[in-house]
Amino acid sequence: MAIKSSGPLALENDIIDEFTHIDSFAPHNLTEYYGKEITKSLNDNMSVTYKPYNQIPYGSSNEALSFSQFYGVELEYTFLVNYDVQEVNIYNEAMNFGYNGVSDINIILSNDRFAWSNDVLTPALTIDNFSGQDVGLIISGVIMGKGGNGGRGRNDLNATINTGENGGGALFIDCESNIKITVLGSGRICGGGGGGGGMGMELGGRELRIGGGGGGAGGGTGGGVYGNDNFALAGGAGGGLRAAGGDGAAYRAAIATGGNSFGNGGNWFNRKGTDAASAGGGGGRVKPSLIQGTPGRAPHGGRGGDFGQPGQHGNYSNGGAAGYAIRTASGSYSIIEGGTRIYGPQI
């Protein structure tokens, strides 16, 4: 928060309170705050900058300073997150690296870094506790919600409708500040994909075939089955942290195989080449899953949703809903740049 722009200034209550991290030790005097360093690094992740940049002179300690030169001056922090973080409260994380809790701050998630979640009930990145200061969120990496698990296969031994799990949220805002969001280059804000719905039961000749739905993008697990694994068609897992979506398993395969950037549904044709059953493919990191399972009379598990997309319905159950990209409980946000790289509902 800036030093006030008019009226009397107090060294202790105005200037010193603003410049918490400029190595000020009592007894205090104005010469502590010469603008010799416009930007001061506190550590590898946090730096602090004077604003306006030229208001406090660069002279030696012999030069006179006046209180009026401090009108409107403020500190702006820059927090560079150049490591992966899981289910992080970014205010608490910044405080751990030396943020003073009151000044303006820019938070930068570096290229190829992830803020991610492994829990559909917990967002990947939470912004709270800020109280009116300017907060910039600059995303060159990925904020990624957890993908929903695929629904399990259904049979007469367990006739539950096996809906795919809903995807988890990416960015949750609950503070008094307006968060200014910029998404750059390959940066993404992605709600978790919904899990695919499980398939029903098919009798192929005398053989029971059951398949699960695919997991949603963001690490959702492919749906398993009830029954004999020899005839179980497992859904492919959703692409997670630096991982691609998996393919749904084909007939007589109980585990999924790896995909590329999305997962296909597993396919199988019987001896006559007509009926087929398959599990759903997992949601991809960027590209969507392409195949829901073999069409026609055969049951199929739904594919897992891509980031910010719902899971596809299986032949007996629904896919899960997409996780939110951004949710606001209090405060507000504005998109400065890169709105097309935000995947999922904004609520």
PDB file of C-alpha atoms in Angstrom, residues 170-171 191-192 307-310 321-327 333 342-347:
ATOM      1  CA  ALA A 170      -7.907 -24.848 -10.657  1.00  0.00           C
ATOM      2  CA  LEU A 171      -7.890 -21.291  -9.200  1.00  0.00           C
ATOM      3  CA  GLY A 191     -10.208 -27.120 -14.541  1.00  0.00           C
ATOM      4  CA  GLY A 192      -9.971 -30.889 -14.172  1.00  0.00           C
ATOM      5  CA  PHE A 307      -9.247 -30.035 -19.273  1.00  0.00           C
ATOM      6  CA  GLY A 308     -12.328 -28.017 -18.404  1.00  0.00           C
ATOM      7  CA  GLN A 309     -14.656 -30.452 -20.223  1.00  0.00           C
ATOM      8  CA  PRO A 310     -17.220 -32.887 -18.821  1.00  0.00           C
ATOM      9  CA  ALA A 321     -18.967 -32.393 -14.700  1.00  0.00           C
ATOM     10  CA  ALA A 322     -15.939 -30.284 -15.591  1.00  0.00           C
ATOM     11  CA  GLY A 323     -13.967 -28.669 -12.784  1.00  0.00           C
ATOM     12  CA  TYR A 324     -13.935 -24.882 -12.653  1.00  0.00           C
ATOM     13  CA  ALA A 325     -11.034 -22.905 -14.081  1.00  0.00           C
ATOM     14  CA  ILE A 326     -11.667 -19.915 -11.776  1.00  0.00           C
ATOM     15  CA  ARG A 327     -14.054 -19.614  -8.863  1.00  0.00           C
ATOM     16  CA  TYR A 333     -10.571 -10.687 -10.980  1.00  0.00           C
ATOM     17  CA  ILE A 342      -8.450 -20.605 -19.667  1.00  0.00           C
ATOM     18  CA  TYR A 343     -10.244 -23.978 -19.834  1.00  0.00           C
ATOM     19  CA  GLY A 344     -13.332 -24.669 -17.787  1.00  0.00           C
ATOM     20  CA  PRO A 345     -16.173 -22.767 -16.119  1.00  0.00           C
ATOM     21  CA  GLN A 346     -15.585 -19.398 -14.456  1.00  0.00           C
ATOM     22  CA  ILE A 347     -18.005 -19.154 -11.580  1.00  0.00           C
TER      23      ILE A 347
END
